[in-house]
Coordinates of C-alpha atoms and ligand atoms in Angstrom, one line a residue:
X279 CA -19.8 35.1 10.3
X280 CA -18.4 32.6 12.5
X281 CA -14.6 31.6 12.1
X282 CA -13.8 28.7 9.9
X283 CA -11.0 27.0 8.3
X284 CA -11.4 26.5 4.1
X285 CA -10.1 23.0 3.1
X286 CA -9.2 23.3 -0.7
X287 CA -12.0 22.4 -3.2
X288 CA -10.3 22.8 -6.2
X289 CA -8.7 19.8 -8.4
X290 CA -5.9 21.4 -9.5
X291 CA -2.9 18.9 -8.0
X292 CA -0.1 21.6 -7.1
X293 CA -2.7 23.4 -4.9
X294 CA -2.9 20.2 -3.0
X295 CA -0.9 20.6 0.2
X296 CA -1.1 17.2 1.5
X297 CA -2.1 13.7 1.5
X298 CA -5.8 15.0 3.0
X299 CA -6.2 17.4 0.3
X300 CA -5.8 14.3 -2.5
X301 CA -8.1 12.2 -0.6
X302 CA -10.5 15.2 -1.5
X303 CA -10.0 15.8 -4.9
X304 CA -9.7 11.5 -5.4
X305 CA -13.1 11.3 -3.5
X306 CA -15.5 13.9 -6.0
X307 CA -13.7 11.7 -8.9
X308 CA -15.2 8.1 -8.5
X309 CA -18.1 6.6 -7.4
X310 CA -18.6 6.0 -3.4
X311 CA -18.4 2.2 -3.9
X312 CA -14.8 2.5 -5.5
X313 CA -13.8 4.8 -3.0
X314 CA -15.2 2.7 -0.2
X315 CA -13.2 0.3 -1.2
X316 CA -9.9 1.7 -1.6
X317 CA -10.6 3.0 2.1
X318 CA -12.6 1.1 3.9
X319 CA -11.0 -1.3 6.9
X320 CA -12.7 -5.2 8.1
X321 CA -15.3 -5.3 10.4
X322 CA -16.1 -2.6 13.1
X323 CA -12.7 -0.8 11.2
X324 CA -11.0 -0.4 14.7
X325 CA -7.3 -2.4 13.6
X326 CA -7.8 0.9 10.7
X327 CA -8.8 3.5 13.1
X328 CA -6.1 2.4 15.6
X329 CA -3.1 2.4 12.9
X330 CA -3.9 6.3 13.2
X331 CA -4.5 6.6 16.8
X332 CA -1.0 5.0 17.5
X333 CA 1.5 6.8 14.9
X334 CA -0.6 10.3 16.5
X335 CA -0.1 8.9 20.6
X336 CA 3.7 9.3 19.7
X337 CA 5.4 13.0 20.2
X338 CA 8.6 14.4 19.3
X339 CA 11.3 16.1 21.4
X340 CA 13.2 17.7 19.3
X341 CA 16.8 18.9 19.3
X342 CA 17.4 22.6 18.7
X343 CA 20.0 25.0 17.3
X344 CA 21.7 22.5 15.1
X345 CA 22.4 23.7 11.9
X346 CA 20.3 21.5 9.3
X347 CA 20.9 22.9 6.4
X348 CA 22.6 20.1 4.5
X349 CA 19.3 17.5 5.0
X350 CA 18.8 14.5 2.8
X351 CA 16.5 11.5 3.2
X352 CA 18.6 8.8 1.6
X353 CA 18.6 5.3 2.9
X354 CA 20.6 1.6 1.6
X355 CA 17.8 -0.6 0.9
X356 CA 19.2 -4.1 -0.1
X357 CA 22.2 -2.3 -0.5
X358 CA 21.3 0.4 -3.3
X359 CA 20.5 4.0 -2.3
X360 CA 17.4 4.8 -2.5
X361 CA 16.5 8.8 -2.2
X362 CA 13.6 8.7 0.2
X363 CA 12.8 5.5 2.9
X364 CA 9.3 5.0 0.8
X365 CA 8.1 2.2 -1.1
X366 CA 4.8 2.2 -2.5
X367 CA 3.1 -1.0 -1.2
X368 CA 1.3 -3.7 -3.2
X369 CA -2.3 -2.2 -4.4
X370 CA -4.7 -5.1 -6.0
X371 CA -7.6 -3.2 -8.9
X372 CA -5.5 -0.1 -9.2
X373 CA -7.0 0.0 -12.3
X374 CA -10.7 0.6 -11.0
X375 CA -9.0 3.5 -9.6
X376 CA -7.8 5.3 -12.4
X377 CA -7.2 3.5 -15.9
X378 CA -3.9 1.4 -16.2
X379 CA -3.4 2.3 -12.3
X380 CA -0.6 0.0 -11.5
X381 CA 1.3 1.6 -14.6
X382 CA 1.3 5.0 -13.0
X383 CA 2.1 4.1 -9.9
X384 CA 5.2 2.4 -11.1
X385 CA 6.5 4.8 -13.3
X386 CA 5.5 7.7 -9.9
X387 CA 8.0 5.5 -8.3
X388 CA 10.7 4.8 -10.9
X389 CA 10.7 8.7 -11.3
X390 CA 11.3 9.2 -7.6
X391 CA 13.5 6.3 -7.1
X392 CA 12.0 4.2 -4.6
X393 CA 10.7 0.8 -5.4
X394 CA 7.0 -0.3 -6.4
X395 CA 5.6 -3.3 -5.3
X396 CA 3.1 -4.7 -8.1
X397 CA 0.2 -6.8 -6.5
X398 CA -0.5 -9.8 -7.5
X399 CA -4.4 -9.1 -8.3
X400 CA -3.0 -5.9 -10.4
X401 CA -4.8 -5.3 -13.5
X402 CA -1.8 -4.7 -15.6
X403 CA 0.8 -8.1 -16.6
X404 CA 3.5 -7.8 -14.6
X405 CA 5.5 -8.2 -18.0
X406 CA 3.9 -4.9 -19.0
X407 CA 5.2 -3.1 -15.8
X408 CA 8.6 -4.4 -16.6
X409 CA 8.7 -2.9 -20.0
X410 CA 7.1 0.6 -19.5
X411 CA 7.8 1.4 -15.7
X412 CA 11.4 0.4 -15.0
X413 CA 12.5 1.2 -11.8
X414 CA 13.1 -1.1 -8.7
X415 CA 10.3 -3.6 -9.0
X416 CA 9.0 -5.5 -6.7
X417 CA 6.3 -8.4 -6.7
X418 CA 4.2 -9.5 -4.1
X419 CA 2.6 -12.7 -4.1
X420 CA -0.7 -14.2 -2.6
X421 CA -0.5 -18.0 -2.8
X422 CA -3.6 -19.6 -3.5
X423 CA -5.5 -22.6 -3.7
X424 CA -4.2 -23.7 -6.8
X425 CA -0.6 -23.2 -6.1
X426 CA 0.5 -23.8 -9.5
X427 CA -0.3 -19.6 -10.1
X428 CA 2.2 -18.9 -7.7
X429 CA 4.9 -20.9 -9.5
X430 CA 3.7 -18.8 -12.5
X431 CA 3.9 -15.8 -10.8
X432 CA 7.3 -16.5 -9.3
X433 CA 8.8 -17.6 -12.8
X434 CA 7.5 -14.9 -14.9
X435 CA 8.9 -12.0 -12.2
X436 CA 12.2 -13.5 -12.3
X437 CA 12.4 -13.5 -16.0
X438 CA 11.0 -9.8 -16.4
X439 CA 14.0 -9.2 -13.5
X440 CA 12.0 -8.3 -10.3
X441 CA 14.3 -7.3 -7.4
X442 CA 12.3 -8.7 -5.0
X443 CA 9.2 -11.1 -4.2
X444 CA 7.0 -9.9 -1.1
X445 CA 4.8 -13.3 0.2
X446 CA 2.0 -11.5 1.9
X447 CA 0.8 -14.0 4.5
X448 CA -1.9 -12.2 6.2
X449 CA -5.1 -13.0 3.4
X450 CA -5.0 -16.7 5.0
X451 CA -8.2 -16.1 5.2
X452 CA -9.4 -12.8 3.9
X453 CA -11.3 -9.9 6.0
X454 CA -14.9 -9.4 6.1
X455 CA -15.4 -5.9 4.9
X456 CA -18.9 -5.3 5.3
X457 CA -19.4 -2.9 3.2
X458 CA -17.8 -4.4 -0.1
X459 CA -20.7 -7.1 0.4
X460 CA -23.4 -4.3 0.8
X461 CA -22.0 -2.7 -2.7
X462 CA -22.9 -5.9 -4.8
X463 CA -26.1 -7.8 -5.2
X464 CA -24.2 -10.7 -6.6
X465 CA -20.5 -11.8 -6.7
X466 CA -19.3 -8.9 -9.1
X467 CA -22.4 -7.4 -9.5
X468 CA -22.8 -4.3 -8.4
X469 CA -26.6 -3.3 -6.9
X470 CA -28.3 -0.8 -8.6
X471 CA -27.6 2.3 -6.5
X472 CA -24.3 1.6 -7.0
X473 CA -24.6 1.5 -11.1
X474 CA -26.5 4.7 -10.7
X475 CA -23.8 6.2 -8.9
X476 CA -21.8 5.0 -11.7
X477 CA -23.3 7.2 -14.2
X478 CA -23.1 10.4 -12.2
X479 CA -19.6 9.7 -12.8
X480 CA -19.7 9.7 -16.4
X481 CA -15.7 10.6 -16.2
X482 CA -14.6 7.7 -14.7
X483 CA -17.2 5.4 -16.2
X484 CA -16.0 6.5 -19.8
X485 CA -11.8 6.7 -18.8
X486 CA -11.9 3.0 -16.4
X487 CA -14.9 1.1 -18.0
X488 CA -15.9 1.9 -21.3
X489 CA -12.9 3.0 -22.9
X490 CA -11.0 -0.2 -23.0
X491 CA -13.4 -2.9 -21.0
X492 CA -13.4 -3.0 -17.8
X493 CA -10.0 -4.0 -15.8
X494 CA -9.2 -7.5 -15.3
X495 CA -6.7 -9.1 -13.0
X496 CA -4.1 -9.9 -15.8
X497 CA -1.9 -11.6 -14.3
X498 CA -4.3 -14.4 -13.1
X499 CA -6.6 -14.5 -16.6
X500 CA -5.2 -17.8 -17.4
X501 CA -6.2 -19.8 -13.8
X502 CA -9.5 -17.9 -13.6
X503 CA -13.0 -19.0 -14.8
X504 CA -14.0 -16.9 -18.5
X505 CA -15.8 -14.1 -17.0
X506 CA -14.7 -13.9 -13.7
X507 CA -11.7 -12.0 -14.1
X508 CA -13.3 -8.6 -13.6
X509 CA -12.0 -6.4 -11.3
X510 CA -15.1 -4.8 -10.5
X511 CA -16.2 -6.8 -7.7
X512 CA -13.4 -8.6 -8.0
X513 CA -13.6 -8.6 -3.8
X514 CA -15.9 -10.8 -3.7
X515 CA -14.6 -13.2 -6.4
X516 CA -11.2 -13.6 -5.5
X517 CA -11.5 -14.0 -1.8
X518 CA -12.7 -17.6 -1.9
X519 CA -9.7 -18.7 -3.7
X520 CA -7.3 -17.5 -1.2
X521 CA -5.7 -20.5 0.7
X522 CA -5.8 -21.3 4.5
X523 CA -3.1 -23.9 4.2
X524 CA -0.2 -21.4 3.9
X525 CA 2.3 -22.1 6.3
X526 CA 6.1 -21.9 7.0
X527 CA 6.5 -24.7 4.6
X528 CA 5.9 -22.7 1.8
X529 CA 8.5 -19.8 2.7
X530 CA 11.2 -22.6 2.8
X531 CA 9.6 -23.5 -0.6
X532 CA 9.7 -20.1 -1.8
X533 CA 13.3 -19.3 -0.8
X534 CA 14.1 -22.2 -3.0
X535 CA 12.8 -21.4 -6.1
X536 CA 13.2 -17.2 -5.9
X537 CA 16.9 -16.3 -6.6
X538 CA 16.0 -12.4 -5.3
X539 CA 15.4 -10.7 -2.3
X540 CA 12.4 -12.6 -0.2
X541 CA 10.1 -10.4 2.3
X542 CA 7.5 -11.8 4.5
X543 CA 4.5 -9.4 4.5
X544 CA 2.3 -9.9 7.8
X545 CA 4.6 -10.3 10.4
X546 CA 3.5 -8.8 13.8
X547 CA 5.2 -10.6 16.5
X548 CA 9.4 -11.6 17.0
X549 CA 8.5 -15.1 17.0
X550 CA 7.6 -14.5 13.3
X551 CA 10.2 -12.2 12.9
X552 CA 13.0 -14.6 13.7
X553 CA 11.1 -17.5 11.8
X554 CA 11.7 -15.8 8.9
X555 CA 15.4 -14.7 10.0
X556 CA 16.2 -18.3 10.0
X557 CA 14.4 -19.4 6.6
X558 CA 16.7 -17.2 4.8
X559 CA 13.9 -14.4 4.4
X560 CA 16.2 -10.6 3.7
X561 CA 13.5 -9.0 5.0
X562 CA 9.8 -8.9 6.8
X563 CA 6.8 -6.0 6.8
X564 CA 4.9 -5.1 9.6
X565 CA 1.7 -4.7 8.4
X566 CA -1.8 -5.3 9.6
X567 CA -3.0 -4.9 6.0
X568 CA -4.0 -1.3 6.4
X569 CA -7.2 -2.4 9.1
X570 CA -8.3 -5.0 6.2
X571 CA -8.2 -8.1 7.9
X572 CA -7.6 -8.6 11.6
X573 CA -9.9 -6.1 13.5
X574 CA -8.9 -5.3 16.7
X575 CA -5.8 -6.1 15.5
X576 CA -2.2 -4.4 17.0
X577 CA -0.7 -1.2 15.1
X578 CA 2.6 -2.1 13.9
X579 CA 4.2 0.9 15.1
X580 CA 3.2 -0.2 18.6
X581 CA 5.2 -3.9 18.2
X582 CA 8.2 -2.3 15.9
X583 CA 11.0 -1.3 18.4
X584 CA 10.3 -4.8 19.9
X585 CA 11.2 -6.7 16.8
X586 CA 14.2 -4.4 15.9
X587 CA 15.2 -5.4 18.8
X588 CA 15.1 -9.0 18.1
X589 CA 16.1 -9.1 14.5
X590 CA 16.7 -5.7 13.4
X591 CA 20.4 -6.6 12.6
X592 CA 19.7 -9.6 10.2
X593 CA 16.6 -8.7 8.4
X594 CA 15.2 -5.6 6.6
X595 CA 12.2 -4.4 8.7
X596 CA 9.7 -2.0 6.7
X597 CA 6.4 -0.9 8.0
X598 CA 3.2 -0.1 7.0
X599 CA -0.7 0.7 8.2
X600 CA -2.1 4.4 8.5
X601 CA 0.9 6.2 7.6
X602 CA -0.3 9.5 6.0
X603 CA 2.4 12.6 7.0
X604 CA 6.1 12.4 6.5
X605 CA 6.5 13.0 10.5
X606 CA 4.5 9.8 10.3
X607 CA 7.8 8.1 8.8
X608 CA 10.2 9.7 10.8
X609 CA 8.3 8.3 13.8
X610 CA 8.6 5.0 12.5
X611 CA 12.6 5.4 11.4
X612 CA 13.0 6.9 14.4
X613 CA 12.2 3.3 15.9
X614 CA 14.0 1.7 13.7
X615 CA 12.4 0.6 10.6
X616 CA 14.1 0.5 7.8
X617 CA 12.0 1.9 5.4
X618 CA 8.1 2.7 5.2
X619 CA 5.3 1.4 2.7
X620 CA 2.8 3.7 2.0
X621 CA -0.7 2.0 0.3
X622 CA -4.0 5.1 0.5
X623 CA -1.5 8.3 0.2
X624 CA -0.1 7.3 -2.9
X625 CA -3.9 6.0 -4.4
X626 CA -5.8 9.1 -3.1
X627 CA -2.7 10.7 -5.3
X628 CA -4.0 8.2 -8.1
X629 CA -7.3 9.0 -7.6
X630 CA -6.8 12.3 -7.9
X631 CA -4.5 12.3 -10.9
X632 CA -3.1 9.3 -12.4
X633 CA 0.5 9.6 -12.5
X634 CA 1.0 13.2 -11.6
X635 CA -1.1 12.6 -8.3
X636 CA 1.2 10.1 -7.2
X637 CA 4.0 12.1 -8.0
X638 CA 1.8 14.9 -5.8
X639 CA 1.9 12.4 -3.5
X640 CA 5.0 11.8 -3.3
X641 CA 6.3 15.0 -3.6
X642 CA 4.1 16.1 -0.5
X643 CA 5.6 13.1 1.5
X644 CA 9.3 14.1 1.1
X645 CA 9.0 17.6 1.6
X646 CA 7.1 17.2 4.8
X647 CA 9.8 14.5 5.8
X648 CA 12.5 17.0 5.0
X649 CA 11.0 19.5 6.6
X650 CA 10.0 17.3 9.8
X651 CA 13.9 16.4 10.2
X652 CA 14.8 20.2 10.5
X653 CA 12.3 20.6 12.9
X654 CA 14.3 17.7 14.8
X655 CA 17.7 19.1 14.4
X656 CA 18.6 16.0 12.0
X657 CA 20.8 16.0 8.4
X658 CA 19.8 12.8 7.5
X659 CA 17.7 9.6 8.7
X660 CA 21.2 8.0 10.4
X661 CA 20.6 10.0 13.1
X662 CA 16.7 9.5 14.3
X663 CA 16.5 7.5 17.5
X664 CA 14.0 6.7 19.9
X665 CA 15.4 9.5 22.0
X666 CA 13.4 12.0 20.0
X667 CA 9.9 10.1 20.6
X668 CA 7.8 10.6 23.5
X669 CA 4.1 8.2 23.8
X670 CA 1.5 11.2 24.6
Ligands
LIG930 C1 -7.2 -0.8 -2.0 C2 -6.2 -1.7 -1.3 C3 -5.8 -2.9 -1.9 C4 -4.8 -3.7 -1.3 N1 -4.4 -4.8 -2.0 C5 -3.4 -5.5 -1.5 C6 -2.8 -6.6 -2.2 O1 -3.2 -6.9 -3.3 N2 -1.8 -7.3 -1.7 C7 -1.2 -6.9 -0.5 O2 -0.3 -7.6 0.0 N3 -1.7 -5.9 0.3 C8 -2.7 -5.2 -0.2 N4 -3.2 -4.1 0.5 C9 -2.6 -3.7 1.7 C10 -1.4 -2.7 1.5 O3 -0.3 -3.3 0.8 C11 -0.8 -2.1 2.8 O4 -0.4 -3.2 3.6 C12 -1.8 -1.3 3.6 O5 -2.8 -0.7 2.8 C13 -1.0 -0.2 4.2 O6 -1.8 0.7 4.9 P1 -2.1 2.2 4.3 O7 -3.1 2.0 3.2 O8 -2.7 2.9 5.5 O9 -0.9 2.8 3.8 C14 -4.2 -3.3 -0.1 C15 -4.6 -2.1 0.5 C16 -5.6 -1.3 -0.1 C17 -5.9 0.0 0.6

């Protein structure tokens, strides 16, 4: 018998040891054209493959006989503690996922203490969120063609008292991922294989289509055609009424009329990075959208100590794209990033489990983190630096 290593198999959640083994379990529960989607990248997928390749090219060199037994992960985010530097990023269809997604992920959050960012395209109001989730809430916001749903969006988050409003400004003109076209014969209709594959799921066909209807994006019913508010193939709706006009203009717009804390989502470069320093922005991600739009595009972990640098003093900088392991954080901390979003770890945890699973997620994430700073010889996140980071 040859030697070989046993991944679990099992769906039980606390025998999940990390992110991997929740991208398992999430996988045998859905059909392959929802879980294509929640992992697929643009294109040739090399801006997605890359976000990987670049958090793994780094290497720690790690301190050794200090005594770590008092670690803690807290960070000041906008000036409240937060207990871990994760934010669970903006999602759209969560609820093709696993049934009233975004409302699990939320309350995952709210119950760890670190902020959720509701997508625009969720499939839950964002008024709902508000009243079941709590928690530090944040709302992210695609401005469209008909810009008159952004002024709703922006109105009704202040009212239900979101902290902050995150403008991502990468879907200018959204990605072409290939195989979301393949899955659907039609705009929202799925081909055939696909609705076969459908009913060998009879789980998730009963729990996220038949039980209530199928998901819709809720908080956009009122600006969208009757019948086109489905979030099943909502990929290949939506898209065309995303907006290639969006320019700087709009961020001075937007700092206008949000009272809260304004982050500019899609910032690669320090040029961009100071634009939005001197718009008023409080803070900026780094993100190439998780490989969905730009292939061939940079990692953000490869530009972040560049735009630290530049701005690091004035503006929160978070990061995103491929992180998976809590020594992927620490890497970016480490660098100087304020805090880390995490998008496909906390929905395989969703996947897998509804709210538990992105607690599971969660859990994993912090423990590894705590357990990656004793390996570094550090108490707490203050004192990462790029000293400990080699590029392999
Ligand atoms: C299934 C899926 C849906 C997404 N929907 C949105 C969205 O509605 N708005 C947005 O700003 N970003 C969206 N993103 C991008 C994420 O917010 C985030 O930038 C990216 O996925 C981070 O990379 P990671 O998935 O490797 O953590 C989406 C990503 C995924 C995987």
């Amino acid at each position: 018998m040859p030697w070989q290593r046993r991944t679990y198999r099992g769906s039980d959640l606390t025998r999940a040891l990390n992110i991997e083994d929740l991208r398992a379990i999430g996988r045998r529960r859905v059909p392959n054209f929802v879980f294509e989607y929640l992992e697929g990248g643009a294109e040739d997928e090399a801006s997605l493959r890359h976000n990987r390749a670049a958090l793994e090219a780094l290497r720690f060199a790690p301190r050794t006989l200090v005594d770590t037994c008092a670690r803690e992960q807290r960070i000041v985010l906008f000036g409240r503690e937060s207990p871990s530097p994760l934010v669970i990023a903006p999602t759209g269809g969560n609820g093709v996922l696993y049934p009233r997604g975004d409302l699990a992920l939320a309350r995952a959050a709210a119950a760890a203490g670190i902020p959720f960012c509701l997508s625009t395209v969720s499939t839950l109001r964002l008024e709902q969120i508000a009243a079941e989730a709590g928690g530090r809430l944040w709302m992210q916001l695609y401005l469209m063609q008909e810009r008159k749903l952004a002024e709703d969006i922006v109105r009704r988050a202040q009212a239900a008292g979101f902290e902050a409003l995150v403008f991502t400004t990468d879907a200018n003109v959204f990605g072409h991922r290939e195989w979301d076209r393949r899955n659907y014969r039609a705009p929202g209709k799925p081909t055939l294989r696909n609705l076969i594959d459908a009913f060998r799921h009879p789980r998730w066909l009963y729990q996220v289509l038949l039980r209530s209807g199928a998901p819709r994006f809720e908080n956009l019913v009122d600006f969208l055609p009757p019948g086109k508010a489905s979030a099943i193939g909502g990929s290949t709706i939506i898209p065309q009424m995303f907006s290639a006009s969006i320019s700087w203009r709009d961020v001075a717009w937007l700092r206008e009329i949000w009272r809260g804390k304004l982050l500019i989502k899609g910032v690669l470069t320090v040029a961009d990075a100071e634009q939005a320093a001197a718009l008023g922005c409080d803070g900026i991600v780094l993100t190439n959208h998780g490989g969905r739009q730009l292939d061939y595009c940079v990692a953000p972990i490869e530009v972040l100590p560049e735009i630290v640098a530049a701005v690091g003093q004035r503006l929160t900088v978070i990061i995103d794209s491929g992180f998976r392991r809590g020594s992927d954080v620490l890497k970016a901390l480490a660098l100087g990033a304020h805090a880390v979003m995490v998008a496909r770890a906390t929905l395989y945890g969703l996947t897998a489990g509804g709210e538990a699973g992105v607690r599971r997620a969660l859990e994993i994430l912090s423990t590894e983190i705590d357990r990656t700073l004793g390996h570094l010889g550090c108490c707490s996140v203050r004192e990462l630096g790029p000293q400990l980071l080699r590029r392999g």
